[in-house]
Each structure stands twice: as structure tokens, then as C-alpha cells.
Coordinates of C-alpha atoms in Angstrom, one line a residue:
M1 CA 22.8 -55.6 -97.3
S2 CA 23.5 -51.8 -95.5
A3 CA 25.4 -49.0 -97.1
V4 CA 28.7 -47.5 -95.8
A5 CA 29.0 -44.1 -95.1
T6 CA 32.2 -43.9 -97.6
P7 CA 32.8 -39.6 -99.1
C8 CA 34.0 -39.3 -95.7
L9 CA 37.0 -41.8 -96.4
P10 CA 39.9 -41.6 -95.9
D11 CA 40.4 -39.3 -92.9
A12 CA 43.0 -36.8 -93.0
K13 CA 45.5 -39.1 -92.3
G14 CA 44.7 -41.4 -95.1
R15 CA 43.1 -43.6 -93.1
F16 CA 40.0 -46.5 -93.6
G17 CA 39.5 -47.2 -90.2
P18 CA 42.3 -49.3 -89.5
Y19 CA 44.3 -49.4 -92.7
G20 CA 46.0 -47.0 -95.1
G21 CA 48.1 -44.4 -93.8
R22 CA 51.9 -43.2 -95.0
F23 CA 54.7 -45.9 -94.0
V24 CA 57.4 -44.5 -96.0
P25 CA 60.8 -42.9 -95.9
E26 CA 61.5 -39.5 -94.1
T27 CA 62.9 -38.4 -97.9
L28 CA 59.3 -39.2 -99.2
M29 CA 57.0 -37.3 -96.7
H30 CA 57.7 -34.2 -98.5
P31 CA 56.7 -35.0 -102.1
L32 CA 53.7 -37.3 -100.9
Q33 CA 52.0 -33.8 -99.0
E34 CA 53.1 -32.0 -101.8
L35 CA 51.2 -34.3 -104.1
E36 CA 48.0 -34.5 -101.7
T37 CA 47.9 -30.9 -101.7
E38 CA 47.9 -30.6 -105.5
Y39 CA 45.6 -33.5 -105.9
F40 CA 42.9 -31.9 -103.5
K41 CA 43.3 -28.3 -105.7
A42 CA 43.2 -30.2 -108.8
Q43 CA 40.1 -32.2 -107.9
H44 CA 38.4 -28.3 -107.1
D45 CA 39.7 -27.0 -110.2
P46 CA 37.0 -26.2 -113.1
E47 CA 40.0 -26.2 -115.5
F48 CA 42.1 -29.3 -114.6
Q49 CA 38.6 -31.2 -114.4
R50 CA 37.3 -30.2 -118.2
E51 CA 41.0 -30.9 -119.2
L52 CA 40.7 -34.5 -117.8
T53 CA 37.4 -35.4 -119.5
Y54 CA 38.6 -33.9 -122.6
Y55 CA 41.6 -36.5 -122.7
L56 CA 39.2 -39.3 -121.1
R57 CA 37.0 -38.5 -124.4
E58 CA 39.1 -37.8 -127.4
F59 CA 41.8 -39.5 -126.5
C60 CA 41.3 -42.6 -123.8
G61 CA 38.0 -43.5 -125.5
R62 CA 35.7 -43.2 -122.7
P63 CA 32.6 -43.3 -122.0
T64 CA 33.1 -46.8 -122.5
P65 CA 29.7 -49.1 -123.4
L66 CA 27.7 -51.4 -120.9
Y67 CA 27.0 -54.6 -123.0
L68 CA 24.3 -56.7 -122.6
A69 CA 26.3 -60.3 -123.1
E70 CA 23.5 -62.1 -124.1
R71 CA 24.6 -65.2 -125.1
L72 CA 27.1 -65.5 -121.7
T73 CA 23.2 -64.8 -120.0
R74 CA 21.2 -67.6 -121.8
E75 CA 24.4 -70.3 -121.3
L76 CA 24.3 -69.6 -117.6
G77 CA 20.4 -69.5 -116.9
G78 CA 20.3 -67.0 -114.4
P79 CA 20.5 -63.0 -114.6
K80 CA 21.2 -60.2 -117.5
I81 CA 24.6 -60.1 -117.5
Y82 CA 26.1 -56.7 -118.3
L83 CA 30.0 -56.6 -119.6
K84 CA 31.4 -52.3 -118.4
R85 CA 33.6 -52.3 -121.4
E86 CA 37.2 -51.0 -119.8
D87 CA 39.1 -53.2 -122.5
L88 CA 38.0 -51.2 -125.4
L89 CA 39.9 -48.3 -123.9
H90 CA 42.8 -47.2 -125.4
T91 CA 45.6 -49.5 -124.7
G92 CA 43.5 -52.3 -123.4
A93 CA 42.7 -51.6 -120.2
H94 CA 41.5 -49.2 -117.2
K95 CA 44.6 -48.4 -116.5
I96 CA 44.6 -45.1 -118.6
N97 CA 42.2 -43.8 -116.5
N98 CA 44.4 -43.1 -114.2
A99 CA 47.6 -42.5 -116.2
I100 CA 46.4 -39.4 -118.2
G101 CA 45.1 -38.5 -114.2
Q102 CA 48.4 -38.5 -113.1
I103 CA 50.4 -37.0 -115.7
L104 CA 48.0 -33.9 -116.0
L105 CA 48.9 -33.6 -112.2
A106 CA 52.6 -34.1 -112.6
R107 CA 52.6 -31.5 -115.9
R108 CA 50.7 -28.7 -113.4
M109 CA 53.2 -29.7 -110.6
G110 CA 56.8 -28.7 -113.2
K111 CA 57.8 -32.9 -112.8
T112 CA 59.5 -33.7 -116.3
R113 CA 60.6 -37.5 -115.4
I114 CA 58.0 -40.6 -114.8
I115 CA 58.4 -43.9 -113.1
A116 CA 56.1 -46.5 -112.8
E117 CA 55.5 -50.0 -111.7
T118 CA 53.9 -52.5 -113.6
G119 CA 52.7 -56.3 -113.4
A120 CA 50.8 -57.4 -116.6
G121 CA 52.4 -54.8 -118.5
Q122 CA 48.9 -52.5 -119.0
H123 CA 49.9 -49.8 -116.5
G124 CA 52.9 -49.7 -118.0
V125 CA 51.7 -49.5 -121.6
A126 CA 49.5 -46.7 -120.3
T127 CA 51.9 -44.7 -118.5
A128 CA 54.6 -44.8 -121.3
T129 CA 51.7 -43.7 -123.6
V130 CA 51.0 -40.7 -121.8
S131 CA 54.2 -39.7 -121.3
A132 CA 54.9 -39.8 -125.0
M133 CA 51.9 -38.3 -125.7
F134 CA 53.3 -35.5 -123.3
G135 CA 56.9 -35.4 -124.2
L136 CA 58.1 -36.5 -120.8
K137 CA 61.0 -39.5 -119.9
C138 CA 59.5 -42.6 -118.8
V139 CA 61.3 -45.1 -116.9
I140 CA 58.9 -48.0 -116.3
Y141 CA 59.9 -51.2 -113.2
M142 CA 58.8 -54.6 -113.8
G143 CA 59.7 -57.9 -112.1
E144 CA 62.4 -60.2 -114.5
V145 CA 58.9 -63.2 -114.7
D146 CA 56.4 -60.6 -115.7
C147 CA 59.0 -59.6 -118.6
E148 CA 59.0 -62.8 -119.6
R149 CA 55.0 -63.6 -119.7
Q150 CA 54.4 -59.9 -120.8
A151 CA 57.0 -59.8 -123.9
L152 CA 54.2 -58.1 -126.3
N153 CA 53.5 -55.3 -123.1
V154 CA 57.4 -54.9 -122.7
F155 CA 58.0 -54.4 -126.5
R156 CA 54.9 -52.0 -126.4
M157 CA 56.4 -49.5 -123.7
K158 CA 59.9 -49.9 -125.4
M159 CA 57.7 -48.9 -128.9
L160 CA 56.3 -46.0 -126.9
G161 CA 60.0 -44.4 -125.9
A162 CA 59.9 -45.7 -122.2
E163 CA 63.0 -47.2 -120.7
V164 CA 62.0 -50.7 -119.4
V165 CA 64.3 -52.1 -115.8
P166 CA 63.7 -56.2 -115.7
V167 CA 64.0 -56.7 -111.9
T168 CA 65.8 -59.2 -111.1
A169 CA 65.1 -59.5 -107.2
G170 CA 63.6 -61.7 -105.0
Q171 CA 60.3 -63.3 -106.9
K172 CA 61.4 -61.1 -109.7
T173 CA 57.3 -59.8 -110.0
L174 CA 55.1 -56.9 -109.3
K175 CA 55.9 -56.8 -105.6
E176 CA 59.7 -56.1 -106.5
A177 CA 58.8 -53.7 -109.5
V178 CA 57.1 -51.3 -106.8
N179 CA 60.5 -52.0 -104.5
E180 CA 62.8 -50.2 -107.4
A181 CA 59.9 -47.5 -108.3
M182 CA 60.2 -46.7 -104.7
R183 CA 64.1 -46.5 -104.4
D184 CA 64.0 -44.4 -107.9
W185 CA 61.5 -41.8 -106.7
V186 CA 63.3 -41.5 -103.5
T187 CA 66.8 -41.0 -105.4
N188 CA 64.9 -38.2 -108.0
V189 CA 61.9 -37.2 -106.2
R190 CA 62.7 -33.5 -107.1
S191 CA 62.3 -33.9 -111.2
T192 CA 59.9 -37.1 -111.3
H193 CA 56.6 -38.5 -110.4
Y194 CA 55.5 -41.8 -109.7
I195 CA 52.7 -42.8 -111.5
L196 CA 51.5 -45.7 -109.1
G197 CA 49.1 -48.0 -110.9
T198 CA 46.6 -49.4 -108.4
A199 CA 44.5 -48.2 -105.5
Y200 CA 47.4 -48.9 -103.1
G201 CA 50.5 -47.4 -101.2
A202 CA 51.0 -44.1 -99.3
H203 CA 48.4 -41.3 -98.9
P204 CA 47.2 -40.3 -100.8
Y205 CA 47.2 -42.6 -104.2
P206 CA 44.4 -44.7 -102.4
V207 CA 41.7 -42.2 -103.0
M208 CA 43.5 -40.7 -105.8
V209 CA 43.8 -43.6 -108.1
R210 CA 40.0 -44.8 -106.9
N211 CA 38.8 -40.7 -107.5
F212 CA 40.5 -41.5 -111.1
Q213 CA 38.9 -44.6 -111.7
R214 CA 35.5 -44.1 -110.2
V215 CA 34.6 -42.8 -113.9
I216 CA 34.0 -46.9 -114.4
G217 CA 31.1 -47.2 -111.9
D218 CA 29.9 -43.4 -112.7
E219 CA 29.2 -44.4 -116.4
A220 CA 28.0 -47.9 -115.8
R221 CA 25.4 -46.4 -113.2
A222 CA 24.2 -43.8 -115.8
Q223 CA 24.3 -46.6 -118.5
I224 CA 22.4 -49.7 -116.2
L225 CA 19.4 -47.0 -115.1
E226 CA 19.1 -45.8 -119.0
K227 CA 18.8 -49.4 -120.4
E228 CA 17.1 -50.8 -117.4
K229 CA 15.6 -48.2 -115.1
R230 CA 16.9 -49.6 -111.9
L231 CA 20.5 -50.6 -110.6
P232 CA 22.0 -53.9 -110.6
D233 CA 21.9 -56.6 -108.2
L234 CA 25.7 -57.5 -108.0
L235 CA 28.8 -55.9 -109.2
V236 CA 31.6 -58.3 -110.1
A237 CA 35.3 -57.1 -110.4
C238 CA 38.5 -58.9 -109.9
V239 CA 40.9 -57.3 -107.3
G240 CA 44.5 -57.3 -107.4
G241 CA 45.6 -53.9 -106.0
G242 CA 41.6 -53.2 -106.8
S243 CA 41.4 -50.3 -109.0
N244 CA 39.5 -51.3 -111.6
A245 CA 37.0 -52.8 -109.0
I246 CA 37.0 -49.4 -106.5
G247 CA 36.6 -47.7 -109.7
L248 CA 33.2 -49.8 -110.4
F249 CA 32.2 -50.4 -107.2
Y250 CA 32.2 -46.8 -105.4
P251 CA 29.5 -45.2 -106.6
F252 CA 27.4 -47.5 -105.9
L253 CA 28.5 -48.1 -102.1
Q254 CA 25.5 -46.5 -100.7
D255 CA 22.9 -48.2 -102.6
P256 CA 22.2 -50.9 -100.3
S257 CA 20.3 -53.0 -103.2
V258 CA 23.4 -53.4 -104.8
K259 CA 25.9 -56.1 -103.5
M260 CA 29.3 -56.6 -104.1
L261 CA 32.0 -59.5 -105.3
G262 CA 35.6 -58.9 -105.8
V263 CA 37.7 -61.8 -106.5
E264 CA 41.1 -62.5 -105.8
A265 CA 43.7 -65.0 -107.0
G266 CA 43.4 -68.2 -106.0
G267 CA 46.4 -69.3 -108.0
E268 CA 47.1 -73.3 -107.8
G269 CA 44.6 -73.5 -104.2
I270 CA 44.7 -72.3 -101.1
M271 CA 48.0 -73.1 -99.6
P272 CA 51.0 -71.2 -98.8
E273 CA 52.8 -69.7 -101.4
K274 CA 50.5 -70.7 -104.1
H275 CA 48.3 -68.3 -104.8
A276 CA 47.5 -64.0 -104.3
A277 CA 44.2 -64.2 -102.3
R278 CA 45.1 -62.2 -99.4
F279 CA 41.6 -62.4 -97.8
Q280 CA 42.1 -66.4 -97.6
G281 CA 45.5 -66.2 -96.1
G282 CA 46.4 -62.6 -95.5
S283 CA 47.0 -60.6 -92.0
L284 CA 47.5 -57.2 -90.9
G285 CA 50.9 -55.6 -92.1
V286 CA 52.3 -52.6 -93.4
L287 CA 54.0 -53.2 -96.7
Q288 CA 55.1 -50.6 -99.7
G289 CA 54.1 -47.6 -97.8
T290 CA 50.4 -48.4 -96.3
Q291 CA 48.6 -50.8 -93.7
S292 CA 46.6 -53.7 -95.3
Y293 CA 46.1 -57.2 -95.5
I294 CA 49.1 -58.8 -97.1
L295 CA 50.0 -62.5 -97.2
Q296 CA 53.4 -63.0 -94.4
D297 CA 54.4 -65.5 -92.3
E298 CA 54.4 -65.4 -88.4
N299 CA 57.4 -63.6 -88.5
G300 CA 56.2 -60.7 -91.1
Q301 CA 58.8 -62.1 -93.8
I302 CA 56.2 -61.4 -96.8
Q303 CA 55.3 -64.8 -98.4
L304 CA 55.7 -65.4 -102.3
T305 CA 52.6 -65.3 -104.3
H306 CA 51.4 -67.1 -107.4
S307 CA 48.7 -66.4 -110.2
V308 CA 48.5 -67.0 -113.9
S309 CA 47.4 -63.3 -114.0
A310 CA 50.4 -61.1 -113.7
G311 CA 48.4 -58.1 -112.7
L312 CA 46.4 -60.1 -109.5
D313 CA 49.9 -61.9 -108.8
Y314 CA 51.0 -59.5 -105.3
A315 CA 51.3 -60.1 -101.4
A316 CA 48.5 -57.2 -100.5
V317 CA 45.5 -55.0 -101.2
G318 CA 44.3 -52.1 -101.5
P319 CA 43.3 -50.7 -97.7
E320 CA 40.2 -49.4 -98.7
H321 CA 38.8 -53.1 -100.2
A322 CA 40.3 -54.3 -96.7
W323 CA 37.9 -51.7 -94.7
L324 CA 35.0 -52.4 -97.3
R325 CA 35.4 -56.2 -96.5
D326 CA 35.5 -55.3 -92.5
E327 CA 32.0 -53.7 -92.8
K328 CA 30.6 -56.2 -94.9
R329 CA 29.8 -54.2 -97.9
V330 CA 31.7 -55.8 -100.4
E331 CA 32.2 -60.1 -100.4
Y332 CA 35.3 -61.2 -101.2
T333 CA 36.0 -64.5 -103.3
Y334 CA 38.8 -66.4 -105.1
A335 CA 39.5 -67.9 -108.5
T336 CA 42.1 -70.2 -109.3
D337 CA 44.1 -70.4 -112.0
E338 CA 42.0 -73.4 -113.6
K339 CA 38.9 -71.4 -113.5
A340 CA 39.9 -68.1 -115.0
L341 CA 41.4 -69.7 -117.6
D342 CA 37.6 -71.5 -117.9
G343 CA 36.3 -68.3 -118.1
F344 CA 38.9 -66.8 -120.3
M345 CA 38.1 -69.6 -123.2
K346 CA 34.5 -69.2 -122.1
L347 CA 34.0 -65.7 -122.7
A348 CA 36.2 -66.0 -126.2
R349 CA 33.7 -68.8 -127.8
L350 CA 30.6 -67.2 -126.2
E351 CA 31.1 -63.4 -126.6
G352 CA 33.4 -63.2 -129.3
I353 CA 35.5 -61.2 -126.4
I354 CA 39.0 -62.4 -125.4
P355 CA 39.4 -61.2 -121.5
A356 CA 42.5 -60.2 -119.8
L357 CA 43.1 -62.9 -117.5
E358 CA 42.9 -60.7 -114.7
S359 CA 39.3 -60.1 -115.8
A360 CA 38.9 -64.0 -116.6
H361 CA 38.8 -64.2 -112.8
A362 CA 35.7 -62.1 -112.7
I363 CA 34.2 -64.1 -115.4
A364 CA 35.2 -67.2 -113.5
T365 CA 33.1 -66.4 -110.3
T366 CA 29.9 -65.1 -112.3
I367 CA 29.7 -68.9 -114.2
E368 CA 29.4 -70.5 -110.9
R369 CA 26.9 -67.9 -109.2
A370 CA 24.7 -66.4 -111.8
P371 CA 23.2 -69.7 -111.8
K372 CA 21.9 -69.3 -108.4
M373 CA 20.6 -66.0 -109.2
H374 CA 17.2 -65.2 -110.2
K375 CA 16.4 -64.7 -113.7
N376 CA 15.1 -61.2 -113.5
Q377 CA 17.9 -59.8 -111.9
I378 CA 20.6 -58.2 -113.2
L379 CA 25.0 -58.6 -113.0
I380 CA 27.7 -56.2 -114.4
I381 CA 30.8 -57.6 -114.8
N382 CA 34.1 -55.1 -114.9
L383 CA 35.5 -56.1 -118.2
S384 CA 38.7 -54.3 -117.1
G385 CA 41.2 -55.4 -120.0
R386 CA 41.3 -57.0 -123.0
G387 CA 43.4 -60.4 -123.3
D388 CA 45.9 -59.8 -126.7
K389 CA 49.0 -59.7 -124.1
D390 CA 48.0 -63.0 -122.6
V391 CA 47.2 -64.9 -125.8
S392 CA 50.6 -66.2 -126.2
Q393 CA 50.8 -67.6 -122.3
V394 CA 47.1 -69.2 -122.3
A395 CA 48.8 -70.7 -125.9
K396 CA 51.0 -72.9 -123.5
L397 CA 48.5 -73.7 -120.9
V398 CA 45.3 -74.6 -123.0
K399 CA 45.2 -77.0 -126.0
L400 CA 43.2 -76.0 -128.3

């Protein structure tokens, strides 16, 4: 396994090889350029970085623990399994890392209104949370189907003062929520900042979100070196748009000994419109501002997707992930709904930790891979979120 020279990517046009870029209406070109300029200034501004570090520590609850899952390790009979506990962050998932970074940028740019899209609701909750904290108006777009299966998070967002707009177009899930958020941004761009929730979209969003999320991997790297005096053998994370995965993977990309595994949503199996595993059935295309792997038909029409997990139910994958797959630096696989539900229950029963259905996809793949690994190896799972939001949905699917 060779390392890849990632620090120079994306290039000046926001490209990761053939992926990425900026495919947006003319109205959004200037705000995106303004955002890019402001973000790269902030990246090198000690005062911005000090403020970001302060809120990540004092408000969000960083650093999160790297926890040795002893019973899961024993059960699977393979490597030592550590969980990077992003589920313990304020609001219950890794999404707050990016939301806090972007709202600090929005304030810096003088924006008074915040919009966001959300699937599972965790990014919506994180955005509503930071908007409440800084007293900014907040509107969250969420597919009507996701509003129903994530009713708890809808109520949390409303409690935090956000307006939640159910999107009734198309499949009524994450893709349509992004469409509506982009329409809003085009209309209100002078006053509004769009806190996009994953490592996707037009440049500079993929690099900006990755850099706000790399705190996960930076911490995990330092923690495993302290605990084990060496680097892990395998990193595992679920991949929707891909922010929790790239956040964990990025600081290890230049370590050839560390293998990485991204897990997409296999839904009901790899058949058209039954899954959201872009690398299994997807092809190169442009969707919602960027070029990447997309589930589309031969005419370029976006296909319907399905996953038990609202946060992975999306037709495209982040451009950096597409490039890392081409480079053979990261392996990508999938877990079906059934296996994710098994992983959900197994972690609850063995470790007393109820994971988000998204994270349960990473648990499911670990259950398959770990028994084939040696006992002297080390595996880290990014436990990207907690499962409170999914309990009512799982209750309908699992008989206890």
C-alpha cells in the first residue's frame, strides 16, 4: 500500500484529479470565490484558529475518547478494536466539528442568516445549535421522508429556534433537500451562508469540510500512538457524502502501513434504486456543484436511492473519496440494511453503546473483516454518531 501526496490537493480549481470543481449557476460563482478567499485567510489566522479550538473544546466536548471495545474485540477474535467516540460530542455526532467552523466563518463574513440541508438530521441539529449559540436566523431543508423517520431531530431543530422546511419534491430525501438549500442560497446570497454538511459540493466545500473534520484523525493518531506506541493497521468509517470518513482518514494518508476502508450503504442489495453504494453502481457525473461518482441511468438521470440510514441515502459521493479510490489508497465496500441493523444491535449488546445507523454500517463491515485479521493488529472504527435518533425506526424493524 503506497501513500498518496494529498497535501497539494485539491488544486487551485478545487479538483482532486478528475473530480471536484465548481459547477454552479453564475449567481453563486462570486459567493463561492468570496468563501474560498475568506476560508483560506481564516486557515492562516491564529485568532480564528484559537477561537475554533476554544469552541471545539469548551462547547463541543473535544477531544473525544479513543475507546478500546474489549467485548467486541473478544467476540470477533481478531485485532484490538478501538472506537473513535464522535458520538460523545455535543449534539451526538461529528457534524458539530464542521458546523462550528463554518458559523465562525459566516460571522467573519458578516452573514446574518444560516441555511443547511440535512438527511439524518444530525447536521441540521448541529447547524441549529451553533445558530442559536450565536443568535443567527436558521432555516433547515429536510426531505419529507427524512422528517418522518427522524422526527426526534426535527423537534430538536425547532426547539433550537430553526425553521424546518419539509421538501416534498422527488424522492423527498437528502438530494432534494440540497436542491432546495441551493435555490435559497441563490436567492438570498448577500445575507446568507450555506453550511453544507458533508465533504461534497462546489469548491471550496469539500476541502473546507475535510479540514474542519480532520480533527477526528489528528486526535485518533495521537491517541493510538499514546496507547499502543504505534499506528493502527486498519481504519473503518461509513461513507455518505464522506465527511466523517475523510476526517478520520486524511491525517493517515501518507502512512503506507495504515489501510483504510470506507463503507457505503448497500440498502436492500446492489440493484438499481435499492441502494446508495455509488462505487458499486455509479459512474462519473455532475450533481449539486461537483463532479464525482453518481448513481445515474444511461441518460444521466439521477437514480432513486435507498438506505435504512437517512444520512447515507444519497446519490453521490465526495470527490476526494472518488480520487482516493482511483489511487487505490482507500478501499470502498458496502453493508446492507440487514447487516447494519445487526451491527447496531451487536454494539448495543456487547459494549453498551447504541450507534447511529450510519455508524452501524462501519460496525457491520468490521464484524466481517476483523475475524480475518491477526490478534496483534489494531483497528479503529469511527463511531460517527449515536443512535438515539434511530431508536424508533429500529424498533419497527427489529423484534426484541
